[in-house]
Amino acid sequence: MKLFIPMIGSAIALSLGGILLINKVPFIISLGTLIAVLLFLTSSLLIYKEHKSGYYLGLVLSILSILASATSTTHDRALLAFDSSLYISILDILMLLGFYFFPVLYIILFAKKLKRSMTNK
């Protein structure tokens, strides 16, 4: 799997979640989501063009997204409300995809790429 795919996956999941949360969360949260999406897309473009900085930006973004969500009491409360409504369940699934699944997938693929490049020297 190409390394830029998990970055695009996170961007899509966060975009959809951000759209569903418009006018339901403070503007600063929506702005933060937009910035995160733009960073994920920038990273994916740099990775696609094989710029070394894109690989490391993707790693930093992946780690930060996992940490940000894991330490967010709002995200904890949202997960506890899973299955309370279709709307909340969709938001929770998008959160898990955007903040955990795709970032962890990226970290695994990045580590494999790093290991391959180290063994080929």
XYZ file of N, CA and C in Angstrom:
363
model
N 0.849 -1.182 0.000
C 0.000 0.000 0.000
C 0.889 1.239 0.000
N 0.497 2.197 -0.780
C 1.238 3.457 -0.869
C 1.083 4.233 0.434
N 2.155 4.872 0.868
C 2.166 5.588 2.143
C 1.228 6.786 2.198
N 0.899 7.361 1.053
C 0.042 8.548 1.084
C -1.435 8.196 1.297
N -1.815 6.951 1.099
C -3.221 6.555 1.204
C -3.782 6.750 2.615
N -3.076 6.344 3.692
C -3.631 6.603 5.021
C -3.798 8.099 5.326
N -2.937 8.938 4.780
C -3.070 10.384 4.984
C -4.355 10.901 4.334
N -4.632 10.402 3.140
C -5.864 10.797 2.454
C -7.077 10.237 3.202
N -6.953 9.021 3.714
C -8.037 8.422 4.487
C -8.379 9.254 5.719
N -7.351 9.692 6.448
C -7.588 10.543 7.617
C -8.233 11.854 7.201
N -7.744 12.438 6.121
C -8.297 13.714 5.652
C -9.776 13.574 5.296
N -10.129 12.489 4.636
C -11.530 12.275 4.251
C -12.398 12.068 5.492
N -11.938 11.203 6.411
C -12.729 10.927 7.616
C -12.916 12.201 8.441
N -11.843 12.976 8.619
C -11.948 14.214 9.394
C -12.805 15.251 8.679
N -12.724 15.297 7.357
C -13.568 16.232 6.593
C -15.044 15.920 6.786
N -15.387 14.650 6.640
C -16.786 14.250 6.807
C -17.274 14.532 8.229
N -16.440 14.196 9.218
C -16.804 14.479 10.607
C -16.943 15.970 10.855
N -16.025 16.747 10.287
C -16.086 18.197 10.436
C -17.353 18.784 9.826
N -17.727 18.256 8.675
C -18.952 18.738 8.017
C -20.175 18.409 8.885
N -20.198 17.195 9.439
C -21.329 16.798 10.280
C -21.408 17.618 11.576
N -20.274 18.186 11.991
C -20.244 18.940 13.249
C -20.379 20.456 13.068
N -20.502 20.921 11.826
C -20.662 22.366 11.601
C -21.902 22.848 12.354
N -21.746 23.950 13.047
C -22.796 24.587 13.867
C -23.190 23.766 15.098
N -22.429 22.710 15.386
C -22.694 21.916 16.588
C -21.528 22.001 17.565
N -20.376 22.453 17.085
C -19.197 22.647 17.927
C -18.717 24.088 17.738
N -17.907 24.582 18.671
C -17.385 25.948 18.506
C -16.598 26.094 17.198
N -16.623 27.307 16.657
C -15.948 27.590 15.382
C -14.472 27.193 15.425
N -13.810 27.405 16.560
C -12.380 27.104 16.664
C -12.114 25.610 16.430
N -13.051 24.759 16.829
C -12.912 23.313 16.596
C -13.036 23.017 15.106
N -13.995 23.645 14.455
C -14.153 23.465 13.003
C -12.929 23.971 12.264
N -12.380 25.089 12.706
C -11.168 25.634 12.091
C -9.990 24.683 12.298
N -9.875 24.141 13.494
C -8.807 23.175 13.767
C -8.921 21.937 12.897
N -10.132 21.479 12.694
C -10.359 20.323 11.825
C -9.939 20.638 10.393
N -10.306 21.816 9.928
C -9.922 22.229 8.575
C -8.400 22.277 8.433
N -7.726 22.819 9.420
C -6.257 22.892 9.380
C -5.657 21.491 9.374
N -6.200 20.596 10.211
C -5.705 19.215 10.243
C -5.891 18.536 8.881
N -7.047 18.739 8.276
C -7.316 18.154 6.954
C -6.310 18.677 5.935
N -6.068 19.975 5.955
C -5.098 20.562 5.016
C -3.690 20.016 5.247
N -3.319 19.813 6.506
C -2.001 19.240 6.808
C -1.897 17.793 6.331
N -2.955 17.013 6.543
C -2.953 15.627 6.054
C -2.857 15.592 4.528
N -3.580 16.474 3.860
C -3.524 16.510 2.392
C -2.163 16.989 1.897
N -1.586 17.965 2.569
C -0.247 18.446 2.205
C 0.770 17.327 2.361
N 0.682 16.628 3.479
C 1.582 15.510 3.715
C 1.414 14.439 2.639
N 0.174 14.130 2.285
C -0.050 13.092 1.267
C 0.525 13.502 -0.080
N 0.413 14.788 -0.411
C 0.984 15.272 -1.672
C 2.507 15.173 -1.651
N 3.110 15.575 -0.532
C 4.569 15.490 -0.418
C 5.041 14.034 -0.476
N 4.301 13.148 0.166
C 4.650 11.725 0.131
C 4.501 11.191 -1.286
N 3.425 11.554 -1.950
C 3.201 11.118 -3.331
C 4.361 11.552 -4.231
N 4.856 12.776 -3.994
C 5.981 13.292 -4.778
C 7.332 12.838 -4.226
N 7.289 11.976 -3.215
C 8.467 11.364 -2.600
C 9.423 12.367 -1.973
N 8.872 13.434 -1.391
C 9.679 14.371 -0.610
C 9.852 13.786 0.779
N 11.092 13.724 1.226
C 11.389 13.137 2.529
C 10.626 13.846 3.650
N 10.466 15.159 3.529
C 9.769 15.916 4.576
C 8.318 15.454 4.725
N 7.702 15.031 3.658
C 6.329 14.551 3.706
C 6.180 13.300 4.543
N 7.166 12.405 4.456
C 7.136 11.179 5.241
C 7.162 11.498 6.736
N 8.041 12.421 7.113
C 8.165 12.770 8.527
C 7.004 13.638 9.005
N 6.474 14.491 8.143
C 5.283 15.258 8.489
C 4.122 14.292 8.744
N 3.992 13.283 7.917
C 2.960 12.267 8.109
C 3.117 11.537 9.435
N 4.356 11.237 9.802
C 4.611 10.563 11.070
C 4.211 11.453 12.246
N 4.620 12.718 12.194
C 4.288 13.660 13.265
C 2.774 13.853 13.353
N 2.121 14.043 12.221
C 0.665 14.215 12.212
C -0.046 12.984 12.768
N 0.432 11.812 12.413
C -0.188 10.578 12.895
C -0.069 10.468 14.409
N 1.111 10.709 14.917
C 1.321 10.629 16.368
C 0.496 11.686 17.085
N 0.515 12.913 16.572
C -0.249 13.989 17.212
C -1.752 13.732 17.180
N -2.255 13.187 16.087
C -3.699 12.934 16.016
C -4.113 11.871 17.019
N -3.309 10.838 17.164
C -3.610 9.792 18.146
C -3.583 10.374 19.556
N -2.525 11.130 19.864
C -2.404 11.726 21.202
C -3.514 12.735 21.489
N -3.844 13.566 20.503
C -4.876 14.582 20.694
C -6.224 13.941 20.987
N -6.555 12.903 20.253
C -7.836 12.250 20.465
C -7.844 11.455 21.766
N -6.750 10.773 22.047
C -6.685 9.932 23.248
C -6.757 10.757 24.532
N -6.335 12.007 24.484
C -6.360 12.850 25.674
C -7.563 13.793 25.709
N -8.448 13.653 24.752
C -9.619 14.521 24.674
C -10.795 13.913 25.449
N -11.243 14.621 26.477
C -12.400 14.128 27.225
C -13.659 14.155 26.361
N -13.708 15.083 25.416
C -14.851 15.151 24.506
C -14.925 13.888 23.654
N -13.784 13.433 23.167
C -13.769 12.214 22.370
C -14.130 11.006 23.223
N -13.675 10.991 24.479
C -14.039 9.894 25.383
C -15.553 9.832 25.581
N -16.141 10.997 25.843
C -17.600 11.054 26.051
C -18.347 10.636 24.778
N -17.827 11.046 23.648
C -18.469 10.686 22.377
C -18.448 9.171 22.173
N -17.331 8.535 22.484
C -17.251 7.082 22.322
C -18.187 6.357 23.283
N -18.356 6.911 24.480
C -19.286 6.305 25.437
C -20.737 6.392 24.956
N -20.996 7.380 24.106
C -22.349 7.557 23.573
C -22.577 6.765 22.287
N -21.586 5.973 21.890
C -21.710 5.180 20.666
C -22.995 4.370 20.720
N -23.698 4.314 19.628
C -24.932 3.564 19.470
C -26.144 4.250 20.115
N -25.949 5.474 20.611
C -27.105 6.193 21.165
C -27.968 6.778 20.049
N -27.335 7.028 18.901
C -28.073 7.471 17.716
C -27.211 7.191 16.495
N -27.828 7.166 15.349
C -27.093 6.935 14.104
C -26.075 8.051 13.882
N -26.479 9.289 14.160
C -25.602 10.460 13.990
C -24.334 10.317 14.838
N -24.490 10.016 16.108
C -23.343 9.866 17.019
C -22.486 8.676 16.590
N -23.102 7.597 16.199
C -22.353 6.407 15.780
C -21.511 6.703 14.536
N -22.070 7.423 13.584
C -21.317 7.791 12.385
C -20.140 8.690 12.757
N -20.388 9.663 13.627
C -19.299 10.542 14.074
C -18.204 9.747 14.782
N -18.598 8.785 15.618
C -17.614 7.965 16.329
C -16.790 7.119 15.363
N -17.441 6.546 14.376
C -16.721 5.737 13.383
C -15.732 6.608 12.612
N -16.175 7.793 12.213
C -15.270 8.715 11.506
C -14.110 9.125 12.402
N -14.393 9.348 13.694
C -13.333 9.708 14.633
C -12.315 8.567 14.743
N -12.796 7.345 14.889
C -11.883 6.205 15.000
C -11.046 6.028 13.734
N -11.667 6.230 12.588
C -10.921 6.116 11.330
C -9.889 7.233 11.192
N -10.325 8.470 11.415
C -9.455 9.622 11.179
C -8.364 9.825 12.194
N -8.660 9.513 13.468
C -7.697 9.771 14.531
C -6.904 8.544 14.962
N -7.364 7.346 14.622
C -6.677 6.132 15.085
C -6.307 5.173 13.950
N -7.308 4.674 13.221
C -7.042 3.639 12.229
C -6.032 4.081 11.178
N -6.327 5.168 10.466
C -5.415 5.608 9.406
C -4.060 6.074 9.949
N -4.016 6.805 11.070
C -2.697 7.171 11.617
C -1.865 5.947 12.033
N -2.487 4.962 12.676
C -1.737 3.755 13.062
C -1.276 3.008 11.820
N -2.127 2.910 10.820
C -1.744 2.282 9.558
C -0.548 3.000 8.942
N -0.573 4.337 8.966
C 0.547 5.102 8.426
C 1.830 4.790 9.191
N 1.762 4.768 10.522
C 2.956 4.509 11.337
C 3.525 3.135 11.016
N 2.668 2.139 10.862
C 3.126 0.786 10.517
C 3.796 0.783 9.143
N 3.164 1.407 8.158
C 3.739 1.446 6.808
C 5.040 2.240 6.791
N 5.091 3.328 7.547
C 6.311 4.144 7.643
C 7.446 3.312 8.240
N 7.158 2.575 9.309
C 8.178 1.740 9.959
C 8.690 0.662 9.002
N 7.779 0.054 8.253
C 8.194 -0.962 7.279
C 9.076 -0.352 6.195
N 8.714 0.841 5.724
C 9.514 1.514 4.708
C 10.886 1.864 5.240
N 10.930 2.355 6.467
C 12.190 2.702 7.108
C 13.078 1.462 7.278
N 12.471 0.371 7.707
C 13.217 -0.875 7.880
C 13.771 -1.362 6.547
N 12.942 -1.304 5.490
C 13.407 -1.719 4.162
C 14.575 -0.866 3.691
N 14.469 0.440 3.892
C 15.539 1.329 3.417
C 16.817 1.109 4.202
N 16.710 0.719 5.464
C 17.904 0.474 6.285
C 18.570 -0.854 5.917
N 17.773 -1.848 5.538
C 18.350 -3.142 5.172
C 18.907 -3.150 3.750
N 18.500 -2.182 2.923
C 18.989 -2.114 1.547
C 20.296 -1.355 1.429
N 20.794 -0.806 2.526
C 22.045 -0.031 2.458
C 23.248 -0.903 2.616
